[in-house]
Every structure is written in structure tokens, then in C-alpha cells.
mmCIF file of C-alpha atoms in Angstrom:
data_model
loop_
_atom_site.group_PDB
_atom_site.id
_atom_site.type_symbol
_atom_site.label_atom_id
_atom_site.label_comp_id
_atom_site.label_asym_id
_atom_site.label_seq_id
_atom_site.Cartn_x
_atom_site.Cartn_y
_atom_site.Cartn_z
ATOM 1 C CA MET A 1 -130.901 52.917 -129.568
ATOM 2 C CA HIS A 2 -130.688 50.061 -132.079
ATOM 3 C CA THR A 3 -129.158 52.525 -134.583
ATOM 4 C CA ALA A 4 -125.974 52.750 -132.476
ATOM 5 C CA HIS A 5 -122.727 52.496 -134.418
ATOM 6 C CA PHE A 6 -119.042 52.822 -133.599
ATOM 7 C CA LEU A 7 -117.604 56.338 -133.870
ATOM 8 C CA LEU A 8 -114.107 56.301 -132.404
ATOM 9 C CA SER A 9 -111.859 54.955 -129.684
ATOM 10 C CA SER A 10 -109.308 56.899 -127.669
ATOM 11 C CA PRO A 11 -106.844 56.044 -124.896
ATOM 12 C CA ARG A 12 -106.706 59.684 -123.771
ATOM 13 C CA LEU A 13 -109.162 62.455 -123.020
ATOM 14 C CA ASP A 14 -107.316 65.097 -125.033
ATOM 15 C CA THR A 15 -107.842 63.137 -128.270
ATOM 16 C CA LEU A 16 -111.616 62.903 -127.835
ATOM 17 C CA PRO A 17 -113.250 65.451 -130.149
ATOM 18 C CA PRO A 18 -116.027 67.698 -128.793
ATOM 19 C CA LEU A 19 -118.867 66.212 -130.837
ATOM 20 C CA GLY A 20 -121.451 68.730 -129.638
ATOM 21 C CA LEU A 21 -124.001 65.998 -128.853
ATOM 22 C CA PRO A 22 -125.353 64.851 -125.466
ATOM 23 C CA GLU A 23 -123.149 62.050 -124.182
ATOM 24 C CA ILE A 24 -124.129 59.180 -121.872
ATOM 25 C CA ALA A 25 -121.224 57.457 -120.096
ATOM 26 C CA PHE A 26 -121.390 53.807 -119.025
ATOM 27 C CA VAL A 27 -119.139 53.026 -116.073
ATOM 28 C CA GLY A 28 -118.612 50.162 -113.635
ATOM 29 C CA ARG A 29 -116.357 47.414 -112.407
ATOM 30 C CA SER A 30 -114.725 45.223 -115.026
ATOM 31 C CA ASN A 31 -117.073 42.307 -114.314
ATOM 32 C CA ALA A 32 -120.308 44.262 -113.799
ATOM 33 C CA GLY A 33 -121.688 43.464 -117.281
ATOM 34 C CA LYS A 34 -121.164 46.912 -118.810
ATOM 35 C CA SER A 35 -120.441 45.906 -122.416
ATOM 36 C CA THR A 36 -123.169 43.271 -122.339
ATOM 37 C CA ALA A 37 -125.676 45.885 -121.142
ATOM 38 C CA ILE A 38 -124.707 48.296 -123.928
ATOM 39 C CA ASN A 39 -125.117 45.522 -126.510
ATOM 40 C CA THR A 40 -128.509 44.588 -125.048
ATOM 41 C CA LEU A 41 -129.753 48.177 -124.951
ATOM 42 C CA THR A 42 -128.707 48.736 -128.573
ATOM 43 C CA GLN A 43 -130.014 45.320 -129.708
ATOM 44 C CA GLN A 44 -126.596 44.438 -131.124
ATOM 45 C CA LYS A 45 -124.379 41.505 -130.262
ATOM 46 C CA ARG A 46 -120.897 42.946 -130.685
ATOM 47 C CA LEU A 47 -121.155 46.738 -130.632
ATOM 48 C CA ALA A 48 -119.303 46.930 -127.313
ATOM 49 C CA PHE A 49 -116.693 44.208 -126.874
ATOM 50 C CA ALA A 50 -117.919 41.853 -124.138
ATOM 51 C CA SER A 51 -115.037 39.627 -123.105
ATOM 52 C CA LYS A 52 -114.929 36.666 -120.756
ATOM 53 C CA THR A 53 -111.739 38.284 -119.439
ATOM 54 C CA PRO A 54 -112.706 41.370 -117.398
ATOM 55 C CA GLY A 55 -110.672 44.519 -117.935
ATOM 56 C CA ARG A 56 -110.256 44.192 -121.716
ATOM 57 C CA THR A 57 -111.721 47.627 -122.518
ATOM 58 C CA GLN A 58 -108.695 49.942 -122.319
ATOM 59 C CA HIS A 59 -110.028 52.904 -124.309
ATOM 60 C CA ILE A 60 -112.945 55.308 -124.173
ATOM 61 C CA ASN A 61 -115.179 54.018 -126.963
ATOM 62 C CA LEU A 62 -117.816 56.326 -128.445
ATOM 63 C CA PHE A 63 -120.931 55.140 -130.294
ATOM 64 C CA GLY A 64 -123.308 57.393 -132.235
ATOM 65 C CA VAL A 65 -127.091 57.049 -131.935
ATOM 66 C CA GLY A 66 -129.775 58.686 -134.069
ATOM 67 C CA LYS A 67 -132.429 58.358 -136.753
ATOM 68 C CA GLY A 68 -131.810 58.390 -140.473
ATOM 69 C CA GLN A 69 -128.023 58.093 -140.125
ATOM 70 C CA VAL A 70 -127.923 61.462 -138.317
ATOM 71 C CA ASP A 71 -126.535 61.155 -134.802
ATOM 72 C CA ASP A 72 -128.286 63.091 -132.049
ATOM 73 C CA ALA A 73 -126.614 61.425 -129.036
ATOM 74 C CA VAL A 74 -123.448 59.545 -128.098
ATOM 75 C CA LEU A 75 -122.890 56.528 -125.849
ATOM 76 C CA ALA A 76 -119.479 56.403 -124.154
ATOM 77 C CA ASP A 77 -118.165 53.033 -122.973
ATOM 78 C CA LEU A 78 -115.518 53.758 -120.338
ATOM 79 C CA PRO A 79 -112.918 51.210 -119.207
ATOM 80 C CA GLY A 80 -113.985 48.915 -116.382
ATOM 81 C CA TYR A 81 -112.133 49.426 -113.132
ATOM 82 C CA GLY A 82 -110.895 47.303 -110.270
ATOM 83 C CA TYR A 83 -109.836 44.120 -112.045
ATOM 84 C CA ALA A 84 -106.794 42.619 -110.325
ATOM 85 C CA ALA A 85 -105.050 41.343 -113.488
ATOM 86 C CA VAL A 86 -104.654 44.872 -114.874
ATOM 87 C CA PRO A 87 -101.243 46.312 -113.868
ATOM 88 C CA ARG A 88 -101.405 48.881 -111.074
ATOM 89 C CA GLU A 89 -99.893 51.599 -113.266
ATOM 90 C CA ALA A 90 -102.581 51.051 -115.896
ATOM 91 C CA LYS A 91 -105.277 51.154 -113.208
ATOM 92 C CA LEU A 92 -104.036 54.473 -111.871
ATOM 93 C CA ARG A 93 -103.769 55.931 -115.370
ATOM 94 C CA TRP A 94 -107.324 54.906 -116.192
ATOM 95 C CA GLN A 95 -108.659 56.218 -112.913
ATOM 96 C CA ARG A 96 -107.180 59.605 -113.823
ATOM 97 C CA VAL A 97 -108.581 59.493 -117.374
ATOM 98 C CA MET A 98 -112.032 58.481 -116.162
ATOM 99 C CA GLY A 99 -112.013 61.022 -113.360
ATOM 100 C CA ASN A 100 -111.071 63.827 -115.757
ATOM 101 C CA TYR A 101 -113.682 62.704 -118.271
ATOM 102 C CA LEU A 102 -116.471 62.560 -115.688
ATOM 103 C CA MET A 103 -115.524 65.892 -114.116
ATOM 104 C CA THR A 104 -114.747 67.944 -117.221
ATOM 105 C CA ARG A 105 -116.486 66.537 -120.313
ATOM 106 C CA GLU A 106 -118.844 69.401 -121.204
ATOM 107 C CA GLN A 107 -121.339 67.437 -123.285
ATOM 108 C CA LEU A 108 -121.784 64.720 -120.632
ATOM 109 C CA SER A 109 -125.552 64.498 -120.055
ATOM 110 C CA GLY A 110 -125.766 61.389 -117.916
ATOM 111 C CA VAL A 111 -123.856 58.585 -116.227
ATOM 112 C CA VAL A 112 -125.031 54.964 -116.049
ATOM 113 C CA LEU A 113 -123.268 52.985 -113.312
ATOM 114 C CA MET A 114 -123.390 49.198 -113.671
ATOM 115 C CA CYS A 115 -123.359 47.347 -110.378
ATOM 116 C CA ASP A 116 -123.689 43.630 -109.602
ATOM 117 C CA PRO A 117 -126.152 43.690 -106.667
ATOM 118 C CA ARG A 118 -124.825 40.367 -105.329
ATOM 119 C CA LEU A 119 -121.531 42.122 -104.606
ATOM 120 C CA GLY A 120 -122.892 45.560 -103.764
ATOM 121 C CA MET A 121 -121.036 48.807 -104.322
ATOM 122 C CA THR A 122 -117.309 48.497 -103.777
ATOM 123 C CA GLU A 123 -114.869 51.117 -102.567
ATOM 124 C CA LEU A 124 -114.087 51.998 -106.191
ATOM 125 C CA ASP A 125 -117.799 52.493 -106.934
ATOM 126 C CA GLU A 126 -117.971 54.814 -103.925
ATOM 127 C CA VAL A 127 -114.960 56.768 -105.228
ATOM 128 C CA LEU A 128 -116.690 57.172 -108.586
ATOM 129 C CA LEU A 129 -119.859 58.385 -106.848
ATOM 130 C CA GLU A 130 -117.825 61.013 -105.007
ATOM 131 C CA VAL A 131 -116.212 62.150 -108.271
ATOM 132 C CA ILE A 132 -119.535 62.761 -110.027
ATOM 133 C CA ARG A 133 -121.534 63.933 -106.976
ATOM 134 C CA PRO A 134 -120.840 67.669 -107.580
ATOM 135 C CA ARG A 135 -122.071 67.380 -111.168
ATOM 136 C CA VAL A 136 -125.112 65.315 -110.124
ATOM 137 C CA GLU A 137 -125.975 68.046 -107.617
ATOM 138 C CA GLN A 138 -125.737 70.540 -110.496
ATOM 139 C CA GLY A 139 -128.206 68.487 -112.560
ATOM 140 C CA LEU A 140 -126.194 65.720 -114.251
ATOM 141 C CA ASN A 141 -128.440 62.695 -114.818
ATOM 142 C CA PHE A 142 -127.412 59.548 -112.984
ATOM 143 C CA LEU A 143 -128.716 55.974 -113.163
ATOM 144 C CA VAL A 144 -127.592 52.853 -111.316
ATOM 145 C CA LEU A 145 -128.390 49.628 -113.165
ATOM 146 C CA LEU A 146 -128.324 46.585 -110.894
ATOM 147 C CA THR A 147 -127.144 44.038 -113.454
ATOM 148 C CA LYS A 148 -127.668 40.269 -113.511
ATOM 149 C CA ALA A 149 -130.940 40.827 -111.640
ATOM 150 C CA ASP A 150 -132.265 37.479 -112.890
ATOM 151 C CA LYS A 151 -129.988 35.804 -110.329
ATOM 152 C CA LEU A 152 -131.821 37.485 -107.420
ATOM 153 C CA THR A 153 -134.908 36.343 -105.556
ATOM 154 C CA ARG A 154 -137.705 38.890 -105.177
ATOM 155 C CA ALA A 155 -136.663 39.592 -101.587
ATOM 156 C CA GLU A 156 -133.007 40.008 -102.588
ATOM 157 C CA ALA A 157 -133.981 42.333 -105.439
ATOM 158 C CA ASN A 158 -136.069 44.554 -103.148
ATOM 159 C CA LYS A 159 -133.245 44.712 -100.620
ATOM 160 C CA ALA A 160 -130.682 45.550 -103.319
ATOM 161 C CA LEU A 161 -132.918 48.339 -104.656
ATOM 162 C CA SER A 162 -133.338 49.854 -101.191
ATOM 163 C CA ILE A 163 -129.599 49.825 -100.482
ATOM 164 C CA ALA A 164 -128.653 51.222 -103.904
ATOM 165 C CA ARG A 165 -131.198 54.054 -103.605
ATOM 166 C CA LEU A 166 -129.571 55.117 -100.345
ATOM 167 C CA GLN A 167 -126.137 55.084 -101.968
ATOM 168 C CA ALA A 168 -127.117 56.673 -105.286
ATOM 169 C CA GLY A 169 -127.350 60.185 -103.875
ATOM 170 C CA GLY A 170 -130.384 61.324 -105.836
ATOM 171 C CA GLY A 171 -129.807 59.153 -108.898
ATOM 172 C CA GLU A 172 -132.325 56.674 -110.293
ATOM 173 C CA VAL A 173 -131.935 52.932 -109.627
ATOM 174 C CA ARG A 174 -133.307 50.079 -111.744
ATOM 175 C CA LEU A 175 -133.008 46.302 -111.867
ATOM 176 C CA PHE A 176 -131.491 45.053 -115.119
ATOM 177 C CA SER A 177 -130.958 41.664 -116.721
ATOM 178 C CA ALA A 178 -129.478 41.292 -120.199
ATOM 179 C CA LEU A 179 -130.323 37.584 -120.151
ATOM 180 C CA LYS A 180 -134.020 38.015 -119.300
ATOM 181 C CA LYS A 181 -134.338 41.470 -120.940
ATOM 182 C CA GLN A 182 -135.518 42.815 -117.583
ATOM 183 C CA GLY A 183 -135.453 46.606 -117.291
ATOM 184 C CA VAL A 184 -134.109 47.043 -120.836
ATOM 185 C CA ASP A 185 -136.995 49.116 -122.243
ATOM 186 C CA GLU A 186 -137.148 51.201 -119.079
ATOM 187 C CA ALA A 187 -133.421 51.973 -119.126
ATOM 188 C CA ALA A 188 -133.528 52.833 -122.842
ATOM 189 C CA GLU A 189 -136.460 55.188 -122.227
ATOM 190 C CA ILE A 190 -134.607 56.944 -119.382
ATOM 191 C CA ILE A 191 -131.539 57.457 -121.590
ATOM 192 C CA TRP A 192 -133.703 58.742 -124.459
ATOM 193 C CA ARG A 193 -135.315 61.213 -122.059
ATOM 194 C CA TRP A 194 -131.882 62.439 -120.942
ATOM 195 C CA THR A 195 -130.701 63.031 -124.505
ATOM 196 C CA HIS A 196 -133.972 64.573 -125.737
ATOM 197 C CA PRO A 197 -135.054 66.788 -122.815
ATOM 198 C CA ASP A 198 -137.153 69.074 -124.995
ATOM 199 C CA ALA A 199 -139.146 66.216 -126.514
ATOM 200 C CA ALA A 200 -139.450 64.487 -123.118
#
């Protein structure tokens, strides 16, 4: 995944080209560490813009991944949701864009949901789970990454894993820490498997 590079950015679904490659969408609350996780997984510092101000990502950003400058998969960084400082109208617009993307994007091969286990899944996370549940039941890959896992004790981590597995509805759940590089190789391997099913 370290070959990842910026492809394009779009504020609307209808301007996203059908690239014909398996796409992995990264979703989560604005402060769940989504951009930081993408940068960690791709071994790059500023591929996805990680801001100290949550809610800065206002476009769907696509990144190409592949060997020898030939892309064979795409990472999609979707706008974070639920941050109070974003105007309500913008929130509603982005919920519609994200919902349409997750329900209709044909080349979507998997969804990675970032969740801070200290806060647990919020109502908005639950809404997102309901949106993608039909596609997960039809075979869409789904992974919950419990971010900032280095801040948990062993007992807290085990409890968070148990709760998230119940809520994930058949998806995989892993602990993840960008700071300690915990779960990074495992998550990257899962995503590689999703985008290269024949090789896997």
C-alpha cells in the first residue's frame, strides 16, 4: 500500500469516474483518526490530510494503489461525519453523498469503519451500518478498526473487541494504533486480500 498516490477529489458522486478497479472506502466520525490511519497504512505522512480540526475533509478523495506505477486498487477517503462545527446543511448533504456512494458504487469491494473504542459506536455509526448492511449481506467486505487502541488497557481492549463484534454484523474487527503501529500489517493484509481475491 506504500505505492498509494492521489488520483482525484470530488464533492459529488456524479463526478466520480468509474475507474474499473476494486475500491476500498474509509469511513468514520470526524475525530476517529481516519486520515491518520490511511497515512499509516500507506506509510506516507500527508497522503490523506489529517487535520487537528475534525471535519476538514469535504470531498471524496481517491488514491490509486499498485505495483510498477500500474494501479490495481483504489482507496476512497470519505468525509468524516458528526462533527458539530460543520453546518447542518453540509452535514445532511454529505450524509446523502456518502449514503449514495456506499449503496450504489459498483466497484466498491470493501468498507473500513474507523471507530474510537473509548467512545463506542455512535448513532451515526449505527446509521452507516444500516446503510451498508444489505450490501454486506450480499458479500461486501467490511472491517471495523478500533483506532487509538494504544490508549486502552488489555481488559478494555478485549471488552471493546467483544462489543464491536456484536455490532459489526458479520464484519471483521481489529484493534489499531497508528502511534504504536498496532494492527497495521494485519489491516493492510486484509485490504490486499479484498482487492486481490484470486491471488488470496
